[in-house]
Amino acid sequence: MPLLVIGSVAFDSVKTPYGAADEVLGGSATYCAVAASYFTNVRMVAVVGTDFGEASMGLLRARRIDVSGIEVREGRTFRWSGEYSDDLNERRTLATHLNVFESFQPRLSPEDANVPNLFLGNIDPDLQSQVLRRTRPRLSACDTMNFWIEGKNEALKRLLAEVDGLIINDSEARLLAGELNTVVAARRLLSLGLRFLVIKRGEYGAALFSEGRYFAVPAYPVERPVDPTGAGDSFAGGFMGYLARSGETGGRGLREAMIYGSVLASFCVEDFSLRRLGALTPGEIDGRAGELRDFLSVDGPSSGRP
Amino acid sequence: MPLLVIGSVAFDSVKTPYGAADEVLGGSATYCAVAASYFTNVRMVAVVGTDFGEASMGLLRARRIDVSGIEVREGRTFRWSGEYSDDLNERRTLATHLNVFESFQPRLSPEDANVPNLFLGNIDPDLQSQVLRRTRPRLSACDTMNFWIEGKNEALKRLLAEVDGLIINDSEARLLAGELNTVVAARRLLSLGLRFLVIKRGEYGAALFSEGRYFAVPAYPVERPVDPTGAGDSFAGGFMGYLARSGETGGRGLREAMIYGSVLASFCVEDFSLRRLGALTPGEIDGRAGELRDFLSVDGPSSGRP
């Protein structure tokens, strides 16, 4: 079943100890949609500037993503630039130019009102709520960041009472909950009305809190990470894409989706932009998912690494 | 089968956001031995000063630990003091007084030569090697720290060629391997002759690398951590204790041992010193181990938390 992804599309300039990339395709909606495109039909609602160009649009179309909801507005596309520490765990933003994204208003088509699966990338929580109320999907999840946690806390909490799930970074989960302990923070966030909460922990994997259950998936151990940009959004895309395809959104489905989130994030970090994430085979994805299941298995036969 | 534990015994003064404890029983051998004592007979070889006293010795004896290998020497017992950050992830050492531990020479008894299981806590790697050569156990593992990695690198590498396993913190594993990527670091360390490598990641759990396999166990999600001091040593104790009891040191046994390591570490952090770790029931340990297995299970019924 289709997945609608709302969020940012950007040109990123990134420097890591393993190289640099200049003005490459990025943004939360881009990474999420491309990751999800391996599982289901994906439609993006986003905004770009007149500088976006056919080459970039072609990268999305190559993944059979419906780009008709990407509005092209007069002006420049969102730009972000940053650099990472030697161990890739710290990142420093060098510049953020929101450009046309600053006044982004998601434009939904009439068919979007019936979309069964929705991912609300990190945008103004009032806009996230608007989209959610206009679509009423079977399954919805959102992301957010410290800017909205601090600046639009009430709006964000209203959103969390309506959305099914929140997929969020560890540090932002703690900030949002106002609590340093992850377990207590998780309970507090769930009490706002969420059915599930995914806390992303970068190289340490991710944890799922849902309906009284806890599940932890490790990050797939990548030997040559190049650029972590977009890994969290790729996790969300793999996670939501799997749930959209399987239609199973109970505990078993959520746990299986965690595996695919981790797998897609692991491919994302292996190169800049979509260079690796955009060129996967189903066999590569299933292979890594099988390995990850083995990494979790106390009993079963384990394959593989390192 | 019995486990011999060599390492430090100390009086710790610790301040955390949840309280403070002054001159309480600590040290790597203490935490490791007490954690292991729930699984098997444990003998400690360590040194304390004449200030150690019967009350402290009684805490070890209460766990039926054989303390006859703890030498009492003229002088003061090792003292350490430190404080932790609000999220307990950073720790700052305020003072270290090695006292009698500075000239520690493990004194083995004739029976120690036949001990089947050995844990070499963090001491001079030359001493660790000496003990290993004089005991030739069925199963051996060691820990180490940056002080020895930087100061006695060659001796440490000779030890790693002889010992079965290394149980080490994430940052120290990277330092020892001279490699920032954990997977590459793990492969490099295994190539020194280790049969297994456990990388401890604090609140993110631990990872096992062994014989081409990878296994990750999450930390048990503790709601009210009080003091992380000794958690890594308690992990080693739970891990080695389980292996000593089960006698199964293949992949399945190592993975099961990871669960018990994580369980014992989780109890350790719930209070200062041995207040929680020293007063567990088998039911509490097995209960948490069952929960952790559930947290790893994609398919199975999950119980419980948060």
mmCIF file of N, CA and C in Angstrom, chain B residues 43-105:
data_model
loop_
_atom_site.group_PDB
_atom_site.id
_atom_site.type_symbol
_atom_site.label_atom_id
_atom_site.label_comp_id
_atom_site.label_asym_id
_atom_site.label_seq_id
_atom_site.Cartn_x
_atom_site.Cartn_y
_atom_site.Cartn_z
ATOM 1 N N ARG B 43 36.926 -17.383 43.396
ATOM 2 C CA ARG B 43 38.070 -17.094 44.261
ATOM 3 C C ARG B 43 38.707 -15.806 43.770
ATOM 4 N N MET B 44 38.999 -14.900 44.710
ATOM 5 C CA MET B 44 39.628 -13.628 44.349
ATOM 6 C C MET B 44 41.107 -13.648 44.724
ATOM 7 N N VAL B 45 41.936 -13.111 43.833
ATOM 8 C CA VAL B 45 43.329 -12.825 44.165
ATOM 9 C C VAL B 45 43.515 -11.323 43.991
ATOM 10 N N ALA B 46 43.820 -10.658 45.094
ATOM 11 C CA ALA B 46 43.888 -9.194 45.094
ATOM 12 C C ALA B 46 44.725 -8.751 46.283
ATOM 13 N N VAL B 47 44.855 -7.447 46.463
ATOM 14 C CA VAL B 47 45.595 -6.930 47.617
ATOM 15 C C VAL B 47 44.807 -5.783 48.234
ATOM 16 N N VAL B 48 44.789 -5.758 49.560
ATOM 17 C CA VAL B 48 44.178 -4.636 50.284
ATOM 18 C C VAL B 48 45.144 -4.176 51.371
ATOM 19 N N GLY B 49 44.839 -3.047 51.976
ATOM 20 C CA GLY B 49 45.661 -2.538 53.058
ATOM 21 C C GLY B 49 45.137 -2.989 54.413
ATOM 22 N N THR B 50 45.867 -2.623 55.425
ATOM 23 C CA THR B 50 45.463 -3.008 56.781
ATOM 24 C C THR B 50 44.193 -2.283 57.231
ATOM 25 N N ASP B 51 43.786 -1.256 56.462
ATOM 26 C CA ASP B 51 42.543 -0.546 56.773
ATOM 27 C C ASP B 51 41.303 -1.243 56.210
ATOM 28 N N PHE B 52 41.491 -2.396 55.581
ATOM 29 C CA PHE B 52 40.360 -2.983 54.848
ATOM 30 C C PHE B 52 39.248 -3.446 55.787
ATOM 31 N N GLY B 53 39.634 -4.174 56.804
ATOM 32 C CA GLY B 53 38.659 -4.491 57.852
ATOM 33 C C GLY B 53 37.731 -5.642 57.537
ATOM 34 N N GLU B 54 37.182 -6.187 58.603
ATOM 35 C CA GLU B 54 36.340 -7.382 58.516
ATOM 36 C C GLU B 54 34.981 -7.087 57.888
ATOM 37 N N ALA B 55 34.490 -5.865 58.061
ATOM 38 C CA ALA B 55 33.172 -5.544 57.504
ATOM 39 C C ALA B 55 33.195 -5.698 55.985
ATOM 40 N N SER B 56 34.262 -5.148 55.372
ATOM 41 C CA SER B 56 34.375 -5.240 53.911
ATOM 42 C C SER B 56 34.576 -6.681 53.482
ATOM 43 N N MET B 57 35.478 -7.379 54.200
ATOM 44 C CA MET B 57 35.721 -8.780 53.846
ATOM 45 C C MET B 57 34.419 -9.565 53.981
ATOM 46 N N GLY B 58 33.633 -9.198 55.000
ATOM 47 C CA GLY B 58 32.358 -9.875 55.225
ATOM 48 C C GLY B 58 31.393 -9.730 54.054
ATOM 49 N N LEU B 59 31.446 -8.577 53.359
ATOM 50 C CA LEU B 59 30.565 -8.374 52.199
ATOM 51 C C LEU B 59 30.888 -9.374 51.092
ATOM 52 N N LEU B 60 32.176 -9.693 50.964
ATOM 53 C CA LEU B 60 32.583 -10.682 49.950
ATOM 54 C C LEU B 60 32.242 -12.094 50.426
ATOM 55 N N ARG B 61 32.517 -12.342 51.688
ATOM 56 C CA ARG B 61 32.221 -13.680 52.232
ATOM 57 C C ARG B 61 30.731 -13.976 52.175
ATOM 58 N N ALA B 62 29.929 -12.932 52.346
ATOM 59 C CA ALA B 62 28.463 -13.128 52.292
ATOM 60 C C ALA B 62 28.038 -13.687 50.940
ATOM 61 N N ARG B 63 28.843 -13.430 49.932
ATOM 62 C CA ARG B 63 28.555 -14.002 48.607
ATOM 63 C C ARG B 63 29.319 -15.310 48.399
ATOM 64 N N ARG B 64 29.786 -15.910 49.471
ATOM 65 C CA ARG B 64 30.532 -17.180 49.450
ATOM 66 C C ARG B 64 31.755 -17.132 48.524
ATOM 67 N N ILE B 65 32.360 -15.962 48.430
ATOM 68 C CA ILE B 65 33.588 -15.822 47.650
ATOM 69 C C ILE B 65 34.759 -16.264 48.501
ATOM 70 N N ASP B 66 35.660 -17.038 47.917
ATOM 71 C CA ASP B 66 36.885 -17.461 48.593
ATOM 72 C C ASP B 66 37.849 -16.272 48.614
ATOM 73 N N VAL B 67 38.033 -15.697 49.811
ATOM 74 C CA VAL B 67 38.852 -14.490 49.934
ATOM 75 C C VAL B 67 40.257 -14.800 50.451
ATOM 76 N N SER B 68 40.591 -16.085 50.501
ATOM 77 C CA SER B 68 41.908 -16.431 51.057
ATOM 78 C C SER B 68 43.056 -15.953 50.169
ATOM 79 N N GLY B 69 42.756 -15.615 48.924
ATOM 80 C CA GLY B 69 43.791 -15.078 48.031
ATOM 81 C C GLY B 69 43.894 -13.562 48.079
ATOM 82 N N ILE B 70 43.139 -12.929 48.965
ATOM 83 C CA ILE B 70 43.260 -11.471 49.115
ATOM 84 C C ILE B 70 44.331 -11.194 50.170
ATOM 85 N N GLU B 71 45.425 -10.687 49.696
ATOM 86 C CA GLU B 71 46.559 -10.408 50.572
ATOM 87 C C GLU B 71 46.337 -9.087 51.309
ATOM 88 N N VAL B 72 46.579 -9.110 52.607
ATOM 89 C CA VAL B 72 46.487 -7.868 53.380
ATOM 90 C C VAL B 72 47.908 -7.356 53.612
ATOM 91 N N ARG B 73 48.174 -6.189 53.044
ATOM 92 C CA ARG B 73 49.527 -5.651 53.177
ATOM 93 C C ARG B 73 49.546 -4.376 53.993
ATOM 94 N N GLU B 74 50.704 -4.154 54.615
ATOM 95 C CA GLU B 74 50.898 -2.922 55.386
ATOM 96 C C GLU B 74 50.652 -1.718 54.476
ATOM 97 N N GLY B 75 49.754 -0.849 54.880
ATOM 98 C CA GLY B 75 49.459 0.338 54.080
ATOM 99 C C GLY B 75 47.966 0.488 53.889
ATOM 100 N N ARG B 76 47.627 1.399 52.992
ATOM 101 C CA ARG B 76 46.208 1.690 52.763
ATOM 102 C C ARG B 76 45.690 0.997 51.505
ATOM 103 N N THR B 77 44.430 0.673 51.522
ATOM 104 C CA THR B 77 43.750 0.098 50.363
ATOM 105 C C THR B 77 43.632 1.158 49.254
ATOM 106 N N PHE B 78 43.676 0.705 48.011
ATOM 107 C CA PHE B 78 43.436 1.536 46.826
ATOM 108 C C PHE B 78 42.189 2.420 47.035
ATOM 109 N N ARG B 79 42.350 3.734 46.746
ATOM 110 C CA ARG B 79 41.215 4.667 46.812
ATOM 111 C C ARG B 79 40.968 5.286 45.442
ATOM 112 N N TRP B 80 39.724 5.380 45.080
ATOM 113 C CA TRP B 80 39.359 6.110 43.865
ATOM 114 C C TRP B 80 38.171 7.004 44.170
ATOM 115 N N SER B 81 38.202 8.214 43.628
ATOM 116 C CA SER B 81 36.999 9.046 43.747
ATOM 117 C C SER B 81 36.702 9.718 42.425
ATOM 118 N N GLY B 82 35.428 9.860 42.176
ATOM 119 C CA GLY B 82 35.018 10.459 40.905
ATOM 120 C C GLY B 82 33.586 10.921 40.942
ATOM 121 N N GLU B 83 33.213 11.648 39.883
ATOM 122 C CA GLU B 83 31.818 12.088 39.807
ATOM 123 C C GLU B 83 31.317 11.958 38.378
ATOM 124 N N TYR B 84 30.010 11.818 38.253
ATOM 125 C CA TYR B 84 29.381 11.561 36.961
ATOM 126 C C TYR B 84 28.543 12.746 36.510
ATOM 127 N N SER B 85 28.404 12.861 35.194
ATOM 128 C CA SER B 85 27.560 13.899 34.594
ATOM 129 C C SER B 85 26.086 13.580 34.830
ATOM 130 N N ASP B 86 25.228 14.537 34.502
ATOM 131 C CA ASP B 86 23.791 14.389 34.739
ATOM 132 C C ASP B 86 23.198 13.157 34.058
ATOM 133 N N ASP B 87 23.675 12.838 32.865
ATOM 134 C CA ASP B 87 23.114 11.675 32.176
ATOM 135 C C ASP B 87 23.919 10.408 32.481
ATOM 136 N N LEU B 88 24.857 10.501 33.385
ATOM 137 C CA LEU B 88 25.703 9.381 33.853
ATOM 138 C C LEU B 88 26.647 8.852 32.777
ATOM 139 N N ASN B 89 26.698 9.516 31.625
ATOM 140 C CA ASN B 89 27.541 8.995 30.542
ATOM 141 C C ASN B 89 28.997 9.453 30.605
ATOM 142 N N GLU B 90 29.248 10.532 31.323
ATOM 143 C CA GLU B 90 30.618 11.029 31.447
ATOM 144 C C GLU B 90 31.051 10.883 32.891
ATOM 145 N N ARG B 91 32.320 10.491 33.075
ATOM 146 C CA ARG B 91 32.794 10.462 34.449
ATOM 147 C C ARG B 91 34.135 11.150 34.573
ATOM 148 N N ARG B 92 34.309 11.827 35.678
ATOM 149 C CA ARG B 92 35.517 12.592 35.919
ATOM 150 C C ARG B 92 36.168 12.019 37.171
ATOM 151 N N THR B 93 37.431 11.624 37.036
ATOM 152 C CA THR B 93 38.158 11.119 38.194
ATOM 153 C C THR B 93 38.661 12.296 39.010
ATOM 154 N N LEU B 94 38.351 12.299 40.280
ATOM 155 C CA LEU B 94 38.812 13.383 41.158
ATOM 156 C C LEU B 94 40.130 13.018 41.811
ATOM 157 N N ALA B 95 40.296 11.744 42.158
ATOM 158 C CA ALA B 95 41.556 11.326 42.781
ATOM 159 C C ALA B 95 41.727 9.815 42.640
ATOM 160 N N THR B 96 42.965 9.416 42.428
ATOM 161 C CA THR B 96 43.321 8.005 42.413
ATOM 162 C C THR B 96 44.533 7.819 43.315
ATOM 163 N N HIS B 97 44.389 7.029 44.357
ATOM 164 C CA HIS B 97 45.542 6.698 45.211
ATOM 165 C C HIS B 97 45.713 5.191 45.176
ATOM 166 N N LEU B 98 46.717 4.719 44.436
ATOM 167 C CA LEU B 98 46.870 3.273 44.260
ATOM 168 C C LEU B 98 47.217 2.581 45.581
ATOM 169 N N ASN B 99 47.992 3.275 46.420
ATOM 170 C CA ASN B 99 48.393 2.712 47.725
ATOM 171 C C ASN B 99 48.974 1.305 47.548
ATOM 172 N N VAL B 100 48.517 0.319 48.313
ATOM 173 C CA VAL B 100 49.135 -1.023 48.240
ATOM 174 C C VAL B 100 48.957 -1.676 46.869
ATOM 175 N N PHE B 101 47.972 -1.221 46.090
ATOM 176 C CA PHE B 101 47.729 -1.812 44.771
ATOM 177 C C PHE B 101 48.863 -1.494 43.794
ATOM 178 N N GLU B 102 49.602 -0.423 44.088
ATOM 179 C CA GLU B 102 50.670 0.003 43.174
ATOM 180 C C GLU B 102 51.707 -1.102 42.958
ATOM 181 N N SER B 103 51.983 -1.859 44.014
ATOM 182 C CA SER B 103 53.005 -2.911 43.881
ATOM 183 C C SER B 103 52.370 -4.306 43.969
ATOM 184 N N PHE B 104 51.136 -4.407 43.491
ATOM 185 C CA PHE B 104 50.402 -5.674 43.530
ATOM 186 C C PHE B 104 51.126 -6.758 42.723
ATOM 187 N N GLN B 105 51.372 -7.871 43.376
ATOM 188 C CA GLN B 105 51.924 -9.058 42.710
ATOM 189 C C GLN B 105 50.987 -10.207 43.049
#
